[in-house]
N, CA, C and O of each residue as an XYZ file, in Angstrom:
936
protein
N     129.381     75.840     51.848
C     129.964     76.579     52.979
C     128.895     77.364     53.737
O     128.927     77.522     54.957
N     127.799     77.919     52.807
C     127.118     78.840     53.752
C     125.944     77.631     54.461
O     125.475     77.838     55.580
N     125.751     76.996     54.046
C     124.768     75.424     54.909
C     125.590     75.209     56.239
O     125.242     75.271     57.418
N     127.015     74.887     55.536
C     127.829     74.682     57.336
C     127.630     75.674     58.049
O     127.215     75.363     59.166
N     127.789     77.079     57.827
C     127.850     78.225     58.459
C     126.320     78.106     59.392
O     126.240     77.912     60.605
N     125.347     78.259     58.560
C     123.936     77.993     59.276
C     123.927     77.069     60.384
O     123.360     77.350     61.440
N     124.260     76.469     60.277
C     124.364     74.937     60.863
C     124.456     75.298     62.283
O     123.734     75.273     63.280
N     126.273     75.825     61.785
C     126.970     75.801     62.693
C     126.471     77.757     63.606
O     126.574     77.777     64.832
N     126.214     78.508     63.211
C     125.568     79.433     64.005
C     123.647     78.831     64.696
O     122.937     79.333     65.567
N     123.490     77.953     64.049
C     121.895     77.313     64.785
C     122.342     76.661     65.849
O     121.860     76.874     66.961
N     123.495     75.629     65.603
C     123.966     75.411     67.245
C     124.762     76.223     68.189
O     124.778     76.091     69.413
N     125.517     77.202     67.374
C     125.762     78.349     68.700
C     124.582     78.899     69.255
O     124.722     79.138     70.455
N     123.114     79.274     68.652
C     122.018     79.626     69.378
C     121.528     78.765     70.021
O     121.030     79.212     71.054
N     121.366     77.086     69.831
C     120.490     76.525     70.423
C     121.899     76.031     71.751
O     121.660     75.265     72.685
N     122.975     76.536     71.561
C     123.816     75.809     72.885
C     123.662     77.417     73.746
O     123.611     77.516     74.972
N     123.619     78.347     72.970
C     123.169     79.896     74.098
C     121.666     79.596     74.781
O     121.312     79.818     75.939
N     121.026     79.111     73.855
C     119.654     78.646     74.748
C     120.096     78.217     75.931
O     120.373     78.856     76.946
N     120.137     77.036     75.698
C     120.664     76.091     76.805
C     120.964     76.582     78.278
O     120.485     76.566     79.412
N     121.960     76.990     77.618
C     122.944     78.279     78.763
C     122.472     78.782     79.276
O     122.827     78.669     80.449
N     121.590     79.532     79.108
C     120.637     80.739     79.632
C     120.000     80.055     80.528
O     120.238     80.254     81.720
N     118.863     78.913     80.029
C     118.170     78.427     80.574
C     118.407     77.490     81.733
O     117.714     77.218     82.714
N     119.769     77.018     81.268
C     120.017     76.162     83.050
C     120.558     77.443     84.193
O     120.318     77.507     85.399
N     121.242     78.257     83.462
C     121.544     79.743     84.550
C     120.287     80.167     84.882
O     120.615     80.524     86.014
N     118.864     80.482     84.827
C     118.190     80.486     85.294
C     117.602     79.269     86.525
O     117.289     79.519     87.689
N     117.580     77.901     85.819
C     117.234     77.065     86.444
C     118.262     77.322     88.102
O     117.673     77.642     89.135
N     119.489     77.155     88.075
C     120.630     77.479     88.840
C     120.270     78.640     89.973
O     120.492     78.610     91.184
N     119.581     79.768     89.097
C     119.063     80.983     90.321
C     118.216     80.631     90.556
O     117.863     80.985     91.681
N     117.041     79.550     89.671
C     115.955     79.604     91.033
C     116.192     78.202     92.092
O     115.347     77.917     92.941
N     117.272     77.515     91.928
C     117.263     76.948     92.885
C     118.060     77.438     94.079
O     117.948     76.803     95.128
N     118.941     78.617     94.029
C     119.023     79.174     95.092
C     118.056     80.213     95.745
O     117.715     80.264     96.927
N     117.667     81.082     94.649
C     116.194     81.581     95.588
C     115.135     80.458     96.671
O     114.592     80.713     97.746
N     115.145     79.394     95.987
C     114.477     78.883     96.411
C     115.294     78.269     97.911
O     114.662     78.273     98.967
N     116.337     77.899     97.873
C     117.328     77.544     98.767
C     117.164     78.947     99.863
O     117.143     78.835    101.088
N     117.090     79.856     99.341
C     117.074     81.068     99.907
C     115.821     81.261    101.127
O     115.552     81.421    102.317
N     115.485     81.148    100.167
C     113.218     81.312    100.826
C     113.143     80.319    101.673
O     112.506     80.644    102.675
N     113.722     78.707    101.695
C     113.486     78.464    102.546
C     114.507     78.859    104.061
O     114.031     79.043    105.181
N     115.442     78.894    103.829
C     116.230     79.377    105.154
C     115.571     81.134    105.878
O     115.955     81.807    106.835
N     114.793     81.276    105.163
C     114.227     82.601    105.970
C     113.172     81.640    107.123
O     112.920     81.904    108.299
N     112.782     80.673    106.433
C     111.571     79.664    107.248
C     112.524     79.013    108.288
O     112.198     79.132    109.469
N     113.527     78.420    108.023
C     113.806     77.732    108.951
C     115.192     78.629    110.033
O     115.848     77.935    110.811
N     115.378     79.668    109.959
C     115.598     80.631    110.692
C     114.782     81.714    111.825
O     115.283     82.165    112.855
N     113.805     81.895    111.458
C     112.792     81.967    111.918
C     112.260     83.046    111.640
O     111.598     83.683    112.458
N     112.502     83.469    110.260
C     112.236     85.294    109.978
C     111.127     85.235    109.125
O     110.781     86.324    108.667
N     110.504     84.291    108.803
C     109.558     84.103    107.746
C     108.528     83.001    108.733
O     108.952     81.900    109.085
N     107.269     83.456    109.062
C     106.279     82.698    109.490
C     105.234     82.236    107.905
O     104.984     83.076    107.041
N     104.820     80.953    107.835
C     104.383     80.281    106.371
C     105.042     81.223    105.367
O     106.228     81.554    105.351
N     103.854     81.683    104.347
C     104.658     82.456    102.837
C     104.619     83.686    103.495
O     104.123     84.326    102.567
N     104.726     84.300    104.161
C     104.738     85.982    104.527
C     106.140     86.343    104.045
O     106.293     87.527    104.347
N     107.090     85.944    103.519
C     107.920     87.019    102.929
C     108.670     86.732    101.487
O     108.290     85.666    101.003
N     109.291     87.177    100.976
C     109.330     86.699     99.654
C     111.048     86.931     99.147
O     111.948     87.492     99.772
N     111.089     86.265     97.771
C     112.927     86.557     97.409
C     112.856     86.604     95.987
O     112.001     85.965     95.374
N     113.633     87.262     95.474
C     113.983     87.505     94.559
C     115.691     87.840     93.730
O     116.582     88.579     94.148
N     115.671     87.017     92.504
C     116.871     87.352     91.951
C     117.097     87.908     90.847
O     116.266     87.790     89.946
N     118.140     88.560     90.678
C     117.520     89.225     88.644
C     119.287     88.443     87.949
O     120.444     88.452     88.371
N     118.743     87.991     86.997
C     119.430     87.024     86.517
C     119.453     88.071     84.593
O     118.715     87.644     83.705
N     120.208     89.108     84.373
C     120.055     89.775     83.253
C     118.603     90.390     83.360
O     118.226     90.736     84.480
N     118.046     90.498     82.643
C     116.897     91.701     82.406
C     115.479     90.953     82.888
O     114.471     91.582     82.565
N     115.223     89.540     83.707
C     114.763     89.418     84.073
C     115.138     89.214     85.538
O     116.267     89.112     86.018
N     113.744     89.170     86.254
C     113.433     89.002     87.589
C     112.767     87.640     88.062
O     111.585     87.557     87.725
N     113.197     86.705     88.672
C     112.999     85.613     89.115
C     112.614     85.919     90.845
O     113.487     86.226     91.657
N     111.450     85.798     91.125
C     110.394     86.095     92.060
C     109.908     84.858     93.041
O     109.840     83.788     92.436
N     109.587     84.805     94.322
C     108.644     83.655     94.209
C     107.487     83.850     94.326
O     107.230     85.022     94.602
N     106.240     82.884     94.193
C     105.039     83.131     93.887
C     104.304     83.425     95.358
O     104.656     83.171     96.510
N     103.151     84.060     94.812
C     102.563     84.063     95.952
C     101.882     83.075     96.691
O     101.722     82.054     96.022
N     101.389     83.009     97.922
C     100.845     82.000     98.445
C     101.000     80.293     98.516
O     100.266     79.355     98.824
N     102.512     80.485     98.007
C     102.965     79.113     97.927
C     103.820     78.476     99.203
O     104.768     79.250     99.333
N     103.905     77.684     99.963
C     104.805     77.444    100.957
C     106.185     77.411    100.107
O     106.173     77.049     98.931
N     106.888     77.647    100.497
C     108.955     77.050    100.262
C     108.952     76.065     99.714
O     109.268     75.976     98.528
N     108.597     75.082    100.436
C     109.070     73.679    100.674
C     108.219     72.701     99.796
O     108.394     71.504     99.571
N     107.131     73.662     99.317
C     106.360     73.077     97.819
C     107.429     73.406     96.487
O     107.440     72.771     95.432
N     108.055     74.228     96.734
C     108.387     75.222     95.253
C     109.586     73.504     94.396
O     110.466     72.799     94.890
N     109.166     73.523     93.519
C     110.314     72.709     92.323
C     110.637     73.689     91.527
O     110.573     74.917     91.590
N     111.065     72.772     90.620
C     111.735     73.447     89.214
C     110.251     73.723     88.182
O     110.093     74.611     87.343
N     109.824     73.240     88.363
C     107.934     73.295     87.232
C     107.515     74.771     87.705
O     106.814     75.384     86.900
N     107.910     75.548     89.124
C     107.297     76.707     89.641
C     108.016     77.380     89.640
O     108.165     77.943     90.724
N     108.794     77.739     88.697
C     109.916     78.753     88.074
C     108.956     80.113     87.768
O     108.146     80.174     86.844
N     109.216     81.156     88.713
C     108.242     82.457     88.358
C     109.186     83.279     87.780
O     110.088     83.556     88.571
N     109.316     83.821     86.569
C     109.914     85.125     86.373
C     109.278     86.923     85.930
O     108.480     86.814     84.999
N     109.403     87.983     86.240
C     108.785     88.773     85.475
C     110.669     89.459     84.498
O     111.860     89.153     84.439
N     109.578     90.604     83.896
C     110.806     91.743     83.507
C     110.971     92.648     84.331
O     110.489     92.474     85.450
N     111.617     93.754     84.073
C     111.631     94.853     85.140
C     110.644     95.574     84.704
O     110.808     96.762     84.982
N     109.675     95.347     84.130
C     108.404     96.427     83.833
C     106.976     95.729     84.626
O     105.919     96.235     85.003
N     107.492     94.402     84.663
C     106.471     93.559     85.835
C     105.570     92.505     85.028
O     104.767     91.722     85.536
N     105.874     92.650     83.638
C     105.455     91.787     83.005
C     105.757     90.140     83.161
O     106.879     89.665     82.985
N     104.798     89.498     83.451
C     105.199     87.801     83.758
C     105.614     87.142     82.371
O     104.906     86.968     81.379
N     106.975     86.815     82.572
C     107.685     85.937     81.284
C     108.034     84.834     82.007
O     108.740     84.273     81.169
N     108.045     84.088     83.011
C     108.468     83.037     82.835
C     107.374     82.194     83.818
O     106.795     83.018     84.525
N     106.896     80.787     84.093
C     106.169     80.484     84.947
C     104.512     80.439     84.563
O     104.240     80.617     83.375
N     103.527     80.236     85.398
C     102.224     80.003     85.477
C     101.757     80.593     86.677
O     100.828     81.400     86.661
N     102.382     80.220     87.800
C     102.429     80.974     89.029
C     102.557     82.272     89.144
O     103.518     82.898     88.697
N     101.411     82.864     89.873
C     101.148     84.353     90.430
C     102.393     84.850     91.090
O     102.812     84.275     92.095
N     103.319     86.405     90.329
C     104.608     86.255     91.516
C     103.856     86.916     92.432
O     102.715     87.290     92.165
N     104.611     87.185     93.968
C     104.479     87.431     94.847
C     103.488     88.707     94.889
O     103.561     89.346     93.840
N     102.554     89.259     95.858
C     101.998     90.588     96.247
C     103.277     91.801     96.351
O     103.335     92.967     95.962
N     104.020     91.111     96.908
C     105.444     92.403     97.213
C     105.958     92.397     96.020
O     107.162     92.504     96.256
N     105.788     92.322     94.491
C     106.284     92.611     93.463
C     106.675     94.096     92.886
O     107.454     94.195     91.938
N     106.196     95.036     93.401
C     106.120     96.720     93.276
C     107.476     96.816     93.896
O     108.421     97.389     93.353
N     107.535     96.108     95.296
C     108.778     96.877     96.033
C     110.140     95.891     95.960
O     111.230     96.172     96.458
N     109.845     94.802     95.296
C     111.173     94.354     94.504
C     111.534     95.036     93.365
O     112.566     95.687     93.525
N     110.910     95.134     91.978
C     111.098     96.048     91.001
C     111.314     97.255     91.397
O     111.432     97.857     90.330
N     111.416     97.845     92.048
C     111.660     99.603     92.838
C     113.077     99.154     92.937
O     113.917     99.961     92.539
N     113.585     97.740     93.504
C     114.894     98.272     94.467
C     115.775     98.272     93.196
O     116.795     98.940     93.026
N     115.087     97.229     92.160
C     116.229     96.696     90.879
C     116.206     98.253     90.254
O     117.123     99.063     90.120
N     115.180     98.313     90.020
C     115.267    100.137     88.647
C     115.913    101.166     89.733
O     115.719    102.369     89.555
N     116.452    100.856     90.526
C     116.799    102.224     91.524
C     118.166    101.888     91.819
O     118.926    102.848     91.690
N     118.769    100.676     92.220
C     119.549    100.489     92.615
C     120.892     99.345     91.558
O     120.719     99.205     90.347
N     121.814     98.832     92.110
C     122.273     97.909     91.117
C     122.391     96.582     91.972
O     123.412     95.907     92.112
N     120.924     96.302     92.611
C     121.217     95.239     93.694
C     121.005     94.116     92.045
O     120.759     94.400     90.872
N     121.305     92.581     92.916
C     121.417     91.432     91.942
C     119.897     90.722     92.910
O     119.098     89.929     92.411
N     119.844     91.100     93.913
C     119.269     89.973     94.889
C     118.169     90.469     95.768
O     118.875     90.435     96.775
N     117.166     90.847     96.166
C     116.371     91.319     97.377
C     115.835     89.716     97.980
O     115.491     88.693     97.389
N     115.983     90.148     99.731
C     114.907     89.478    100.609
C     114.242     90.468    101.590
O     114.735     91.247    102.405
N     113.104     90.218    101.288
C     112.059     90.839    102.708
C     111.263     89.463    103.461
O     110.972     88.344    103.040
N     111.095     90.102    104.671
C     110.686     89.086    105.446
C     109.960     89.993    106.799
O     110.017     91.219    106.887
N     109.338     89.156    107.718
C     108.494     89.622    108.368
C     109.220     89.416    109.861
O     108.513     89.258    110.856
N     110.209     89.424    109.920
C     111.124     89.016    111.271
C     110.540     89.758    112.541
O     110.689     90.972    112.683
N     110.047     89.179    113.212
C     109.711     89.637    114.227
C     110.514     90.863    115.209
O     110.017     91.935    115.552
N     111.531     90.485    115.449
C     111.938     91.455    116.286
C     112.393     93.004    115.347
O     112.453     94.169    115.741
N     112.592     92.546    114.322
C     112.535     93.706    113.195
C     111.335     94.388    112.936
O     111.519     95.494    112.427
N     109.804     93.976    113.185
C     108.806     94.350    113.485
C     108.386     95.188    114.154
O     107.943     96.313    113.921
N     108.617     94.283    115.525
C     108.583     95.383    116.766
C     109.237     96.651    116.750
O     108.713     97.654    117.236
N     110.366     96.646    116.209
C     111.272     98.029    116.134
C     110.875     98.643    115.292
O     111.206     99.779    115.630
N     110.264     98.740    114.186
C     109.611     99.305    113.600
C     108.259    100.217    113.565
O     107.797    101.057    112.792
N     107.653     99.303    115.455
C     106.463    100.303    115.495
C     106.840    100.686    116.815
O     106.048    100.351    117.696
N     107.881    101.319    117.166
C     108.413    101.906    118.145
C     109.171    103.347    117.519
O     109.344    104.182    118.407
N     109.542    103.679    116.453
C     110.613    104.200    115.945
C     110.806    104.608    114.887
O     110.537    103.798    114.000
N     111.267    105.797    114.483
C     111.453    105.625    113.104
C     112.946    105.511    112.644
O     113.153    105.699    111.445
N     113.976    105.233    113.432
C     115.184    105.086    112.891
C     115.329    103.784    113.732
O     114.548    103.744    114.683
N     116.423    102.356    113.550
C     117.083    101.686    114.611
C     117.866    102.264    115.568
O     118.880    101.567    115.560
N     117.969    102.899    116.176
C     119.356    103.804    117.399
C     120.526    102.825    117.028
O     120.363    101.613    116.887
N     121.353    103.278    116.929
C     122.715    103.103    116.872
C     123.387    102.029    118.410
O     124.123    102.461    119.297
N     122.908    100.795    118.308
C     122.977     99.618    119.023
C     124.364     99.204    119.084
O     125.080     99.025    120.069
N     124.738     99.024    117.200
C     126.258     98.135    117.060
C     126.594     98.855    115.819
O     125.761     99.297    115.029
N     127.820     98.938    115.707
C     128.529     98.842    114.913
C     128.234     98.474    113.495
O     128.359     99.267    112.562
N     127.831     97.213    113.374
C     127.976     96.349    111.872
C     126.302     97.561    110.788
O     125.892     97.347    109.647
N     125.820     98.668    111.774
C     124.585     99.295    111.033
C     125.703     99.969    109.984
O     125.295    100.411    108.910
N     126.757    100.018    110.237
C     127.430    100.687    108.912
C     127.586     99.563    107.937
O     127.512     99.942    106.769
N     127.751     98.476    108.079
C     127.485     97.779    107.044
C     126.118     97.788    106.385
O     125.925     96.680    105.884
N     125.565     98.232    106.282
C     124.040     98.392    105.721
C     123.989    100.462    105.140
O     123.035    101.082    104.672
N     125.171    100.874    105.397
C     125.103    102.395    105.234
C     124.939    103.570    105.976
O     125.143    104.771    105.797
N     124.530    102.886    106.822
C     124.288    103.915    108.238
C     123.216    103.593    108.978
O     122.957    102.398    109.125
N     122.561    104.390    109.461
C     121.263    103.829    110.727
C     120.382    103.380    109.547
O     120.366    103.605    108.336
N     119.471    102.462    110.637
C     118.710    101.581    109.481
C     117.377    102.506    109.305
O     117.094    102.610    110.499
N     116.247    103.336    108.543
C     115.367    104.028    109.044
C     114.080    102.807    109.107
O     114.204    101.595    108.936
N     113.027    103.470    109.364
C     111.882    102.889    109.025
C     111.172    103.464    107.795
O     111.234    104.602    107.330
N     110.395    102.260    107.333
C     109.400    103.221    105.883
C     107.810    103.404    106.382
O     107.212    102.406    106.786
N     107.229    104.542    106.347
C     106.311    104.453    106.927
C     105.364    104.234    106.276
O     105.252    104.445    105.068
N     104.118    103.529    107.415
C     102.972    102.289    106.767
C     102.700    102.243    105.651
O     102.714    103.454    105.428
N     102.375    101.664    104.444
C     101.358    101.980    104.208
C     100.759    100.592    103.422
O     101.610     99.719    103.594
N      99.752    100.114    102.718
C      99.551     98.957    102.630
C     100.363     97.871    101.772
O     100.729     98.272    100.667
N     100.594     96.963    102.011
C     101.246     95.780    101.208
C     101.081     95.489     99.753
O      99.969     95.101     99.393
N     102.067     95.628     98.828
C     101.806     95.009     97.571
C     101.514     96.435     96.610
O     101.137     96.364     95.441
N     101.762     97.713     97.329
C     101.370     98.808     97.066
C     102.266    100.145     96.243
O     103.394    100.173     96.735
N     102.139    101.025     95.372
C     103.093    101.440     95.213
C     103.635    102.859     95.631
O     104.581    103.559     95.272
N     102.424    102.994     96.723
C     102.997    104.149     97.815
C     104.218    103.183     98.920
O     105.257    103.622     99.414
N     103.508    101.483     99.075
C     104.387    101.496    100.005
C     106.248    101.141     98.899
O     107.331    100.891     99.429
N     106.065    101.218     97.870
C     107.451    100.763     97.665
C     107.908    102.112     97.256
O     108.964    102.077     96.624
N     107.304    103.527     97.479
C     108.060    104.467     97.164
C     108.447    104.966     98.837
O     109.464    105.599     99.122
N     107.464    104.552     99.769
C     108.186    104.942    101.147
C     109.389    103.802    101.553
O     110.117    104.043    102.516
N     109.513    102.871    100.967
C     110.706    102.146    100.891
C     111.938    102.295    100.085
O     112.981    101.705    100.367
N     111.755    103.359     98.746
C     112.650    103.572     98.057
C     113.401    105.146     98.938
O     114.584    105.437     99.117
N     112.461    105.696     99.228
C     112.987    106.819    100.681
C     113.806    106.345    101.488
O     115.000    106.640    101.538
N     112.850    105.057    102.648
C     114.069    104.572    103.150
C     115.052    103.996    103.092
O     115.698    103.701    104.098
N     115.361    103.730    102.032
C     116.836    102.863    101.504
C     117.720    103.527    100.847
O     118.621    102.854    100.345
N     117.747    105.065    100.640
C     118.232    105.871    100.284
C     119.809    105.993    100.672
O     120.230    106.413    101.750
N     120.576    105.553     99.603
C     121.914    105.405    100.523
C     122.428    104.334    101.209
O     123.627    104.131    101.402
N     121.058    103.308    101.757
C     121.106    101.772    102.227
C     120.950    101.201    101.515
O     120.632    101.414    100.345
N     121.246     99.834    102.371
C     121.446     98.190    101.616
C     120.152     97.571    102.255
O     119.711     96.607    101.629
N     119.434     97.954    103.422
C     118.214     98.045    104.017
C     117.275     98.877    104.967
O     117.721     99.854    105.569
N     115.944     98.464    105.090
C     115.547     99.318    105.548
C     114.229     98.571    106.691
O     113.770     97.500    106.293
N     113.805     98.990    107.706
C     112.521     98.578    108.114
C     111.017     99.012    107.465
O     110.912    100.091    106.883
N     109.917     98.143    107.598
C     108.808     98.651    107.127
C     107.836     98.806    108.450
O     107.410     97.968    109.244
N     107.690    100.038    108.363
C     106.643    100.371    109.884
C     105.781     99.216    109.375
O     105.527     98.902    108.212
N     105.211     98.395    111.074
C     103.871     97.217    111.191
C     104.232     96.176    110.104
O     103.417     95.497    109.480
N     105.475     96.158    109.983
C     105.301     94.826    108.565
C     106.521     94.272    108.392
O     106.346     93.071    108.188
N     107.973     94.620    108.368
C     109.092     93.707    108.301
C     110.300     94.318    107.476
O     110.509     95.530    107.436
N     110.930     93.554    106.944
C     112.330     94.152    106.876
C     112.267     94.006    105.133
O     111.473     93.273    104.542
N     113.348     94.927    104.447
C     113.611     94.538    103.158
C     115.205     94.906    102.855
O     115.591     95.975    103.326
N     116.232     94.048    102.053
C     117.251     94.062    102.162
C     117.778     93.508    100.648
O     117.278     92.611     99.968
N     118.965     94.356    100.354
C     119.313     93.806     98.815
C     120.692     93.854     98.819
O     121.218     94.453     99.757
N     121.418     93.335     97.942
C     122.860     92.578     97.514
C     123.125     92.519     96.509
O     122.367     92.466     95.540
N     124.701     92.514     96.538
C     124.958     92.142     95.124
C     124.787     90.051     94.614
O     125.262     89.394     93.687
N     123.725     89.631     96.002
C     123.549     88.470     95.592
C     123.004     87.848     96.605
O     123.028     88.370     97.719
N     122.351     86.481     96.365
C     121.292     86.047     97.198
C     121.915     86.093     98.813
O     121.358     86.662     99.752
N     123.418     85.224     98.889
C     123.666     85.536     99.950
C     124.202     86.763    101.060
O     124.179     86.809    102.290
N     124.667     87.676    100.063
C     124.151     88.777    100.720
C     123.477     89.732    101.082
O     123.864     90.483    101.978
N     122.333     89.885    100.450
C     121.361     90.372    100.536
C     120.607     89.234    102.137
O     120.070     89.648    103.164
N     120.844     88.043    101.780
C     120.062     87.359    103.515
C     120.845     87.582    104.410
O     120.292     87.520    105.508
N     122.192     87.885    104.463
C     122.918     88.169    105.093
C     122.937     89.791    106.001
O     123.527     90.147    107.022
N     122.108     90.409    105.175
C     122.303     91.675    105.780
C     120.876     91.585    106.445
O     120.660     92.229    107.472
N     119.747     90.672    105.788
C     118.249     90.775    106.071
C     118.858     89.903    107.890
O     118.417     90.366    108.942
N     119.485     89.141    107.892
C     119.955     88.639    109.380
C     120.280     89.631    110.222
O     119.543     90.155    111.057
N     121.495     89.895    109.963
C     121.805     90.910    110.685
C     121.628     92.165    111.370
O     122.203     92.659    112.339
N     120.123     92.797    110.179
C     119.575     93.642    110.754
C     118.371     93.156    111.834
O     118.113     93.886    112.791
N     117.659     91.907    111.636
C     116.991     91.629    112.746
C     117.640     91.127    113.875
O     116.859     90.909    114.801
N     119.184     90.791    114.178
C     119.672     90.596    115.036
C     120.290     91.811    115.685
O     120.683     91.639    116.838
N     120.452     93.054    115.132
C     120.593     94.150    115.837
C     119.197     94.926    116.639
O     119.229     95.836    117.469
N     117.880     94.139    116.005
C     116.506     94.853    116.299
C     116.554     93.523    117.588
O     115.670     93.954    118.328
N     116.795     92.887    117.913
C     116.733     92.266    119.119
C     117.383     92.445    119.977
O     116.962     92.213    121.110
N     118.958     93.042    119.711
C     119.967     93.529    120.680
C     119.022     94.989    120.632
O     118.469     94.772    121.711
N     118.673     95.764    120.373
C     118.604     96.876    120.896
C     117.171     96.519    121.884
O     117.186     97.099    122.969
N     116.023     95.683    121.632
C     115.345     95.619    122.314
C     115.649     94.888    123.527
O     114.891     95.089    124.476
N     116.384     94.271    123.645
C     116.713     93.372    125.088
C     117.607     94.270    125.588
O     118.053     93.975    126.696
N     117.997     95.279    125.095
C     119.320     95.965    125.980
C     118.486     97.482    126.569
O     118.953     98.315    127.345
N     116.739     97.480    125.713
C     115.994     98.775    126.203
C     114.878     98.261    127.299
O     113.993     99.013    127.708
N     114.983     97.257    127.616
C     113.891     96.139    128.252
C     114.359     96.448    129.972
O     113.564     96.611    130.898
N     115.565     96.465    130.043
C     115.916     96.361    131.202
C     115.836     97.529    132.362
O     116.556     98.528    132.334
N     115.061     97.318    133.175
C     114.211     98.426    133.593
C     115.347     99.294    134.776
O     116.033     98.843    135.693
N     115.121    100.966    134.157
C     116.096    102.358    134.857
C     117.297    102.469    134.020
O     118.032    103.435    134.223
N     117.684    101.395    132.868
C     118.771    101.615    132.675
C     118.441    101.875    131.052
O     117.336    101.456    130.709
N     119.420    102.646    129.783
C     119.148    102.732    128.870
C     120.453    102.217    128.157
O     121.529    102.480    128.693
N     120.425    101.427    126.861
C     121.200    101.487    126.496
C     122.496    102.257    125.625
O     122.333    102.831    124.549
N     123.533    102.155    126.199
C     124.363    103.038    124.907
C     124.547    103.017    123.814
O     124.555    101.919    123.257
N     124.749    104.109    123.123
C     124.576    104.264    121.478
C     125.510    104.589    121.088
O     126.240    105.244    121.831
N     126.010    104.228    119.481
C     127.247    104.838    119.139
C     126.863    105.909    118.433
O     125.857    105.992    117.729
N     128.152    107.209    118.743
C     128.136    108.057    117.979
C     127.690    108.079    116.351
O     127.079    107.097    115.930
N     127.972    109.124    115.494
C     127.887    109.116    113.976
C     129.624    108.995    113.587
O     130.017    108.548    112.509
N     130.207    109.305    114.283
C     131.767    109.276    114.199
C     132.581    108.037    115.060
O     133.796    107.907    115.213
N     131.688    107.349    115.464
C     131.948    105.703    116.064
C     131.602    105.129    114.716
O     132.501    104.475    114.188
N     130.366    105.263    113.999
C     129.834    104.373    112.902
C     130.598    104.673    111.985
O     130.891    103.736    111.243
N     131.136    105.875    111.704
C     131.883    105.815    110.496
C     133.201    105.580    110.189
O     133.628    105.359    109.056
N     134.028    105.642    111.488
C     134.991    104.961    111.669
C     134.894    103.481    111.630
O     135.682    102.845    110.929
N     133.977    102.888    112.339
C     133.821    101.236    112.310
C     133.609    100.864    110.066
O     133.958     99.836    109.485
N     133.080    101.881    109.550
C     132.302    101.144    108.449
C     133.888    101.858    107.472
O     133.918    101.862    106.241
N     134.942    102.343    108.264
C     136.187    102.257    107.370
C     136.871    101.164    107.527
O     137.363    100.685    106.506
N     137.063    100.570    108.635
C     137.440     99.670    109.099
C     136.562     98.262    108.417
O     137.188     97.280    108.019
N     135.094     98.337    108.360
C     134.224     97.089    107.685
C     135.010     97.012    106.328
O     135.471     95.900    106.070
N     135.314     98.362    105.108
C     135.584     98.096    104.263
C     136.978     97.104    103.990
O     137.063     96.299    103.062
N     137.817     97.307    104.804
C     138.876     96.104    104.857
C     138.534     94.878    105.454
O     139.442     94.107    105.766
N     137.283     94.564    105.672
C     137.246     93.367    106.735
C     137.238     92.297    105.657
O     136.932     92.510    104.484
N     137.719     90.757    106.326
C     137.539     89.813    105.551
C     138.975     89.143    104.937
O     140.013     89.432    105.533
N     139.036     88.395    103.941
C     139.873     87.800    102.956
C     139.950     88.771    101.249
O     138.877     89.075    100.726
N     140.882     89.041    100.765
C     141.611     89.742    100.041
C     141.335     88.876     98.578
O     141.789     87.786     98.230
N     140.572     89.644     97.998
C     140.370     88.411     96.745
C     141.361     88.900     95.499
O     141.433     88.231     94.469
């Protein structure tokens, strides 16, 4: 009896292996699914921005200096949340400081940053987005900026843990956007949306004698009572 027992608890571990390991395989093929739609959207010029998923107590990253559209299943990067590399061969990303910041700080599942241009520009104009639309309450309120400081750094992921204070994202003065979720697609979902509000506010400040209107703090917070019912009823 105790031989069957062994047996039979060695294949409950080696079928939990298993498990684990294709649920990983599974997140990095949507990160990777992920990373590339930042490219073919147009918010990611070559590897300049990066994604990440945390799949239990690890962090599944992508590497640095790799195009998208190279990445397979053989270039599976993972660290822990202490930054230690456990899974992979591949270097993860330079922006590794300010992914691990958002996970130990926050209870996101998912970060994307990216270098979106018009999210750029607004960033070295400003230190808050102005109150353009509405949907900035979906992100928590005005979006701020984090100010400069160099890439891959861990001054810059503590001026990013400032600005996300309370947010779901934030801008990085001279450098791009960073945005987190309770999952890959929403976390890109909000990384969209905020560069599509950094283009409405710039085409609507472009137009010369006239300025655009802003919503109140009591427009936004009414709209983001109203966001919380939006949608289908699960």
């Amino acid at each position: 009896m105790a031989d069957e027992r062994d047996e039979r608890d060695e294949r409950d571990e080696t079928a939990a292996r298993d498990d684990a390991r294709d649920g990983l395989r599974r997140a990095w093929d949507e990160l990777v699914a992920t990373a590339r739609r930042t490219v073919a959207d147009g918010l990611v010029v070559g590897t300049s921005g990066n994604v990440s998923v945390r799949v239990g107590d690890t962090v599944l990253v992508t590497p640095t200096g790799v195009p998208y559209d190279r990445l397979t299943h053989d270039d599976l990067v993972g660290v822990g949340l202490d930054g230690r590399q456990v899974l992979g061969s591949l270097r993860p990303t330079s922006e590794l400081p300010m992914h691990l910041a958002v996970y130990r700080v926050t209870g996101a599942r998912a970060v994307v940053h990216t270098h979106a241009a018009h999210a750029t520009a607004v960033s070295t104009l400003v230190p808050e987005l102005p109150l353009i639309h509405y949907m900035a309450a979906d992100l928590g309120g005005p979006v701020r900026v984090a100010p400069y400081a160099t890439y891959g750094t861990p001054e810059l992921a503590e001026n990013m843990l400032r600005a996300l204070a309370d947010r779901t994202a934030c801008l990085l003065q001279n450098h791009g956007t960073i945005a987190y979720g309770a999952s890959l697609n929403q976390a890109y979902d909000r990384t969209a949306q905020l560069e599509w509000m950094c283009r409405v506010w710039l085409l609507s400040s472009s137009v010369p004698g006239l300025a655009p209107a802003l919503l109140s703090p009591d427009q936004l917070r009414e709209a983001g009572e109203r966001l919380r019912g939006y949608g289908q009823k699960r």
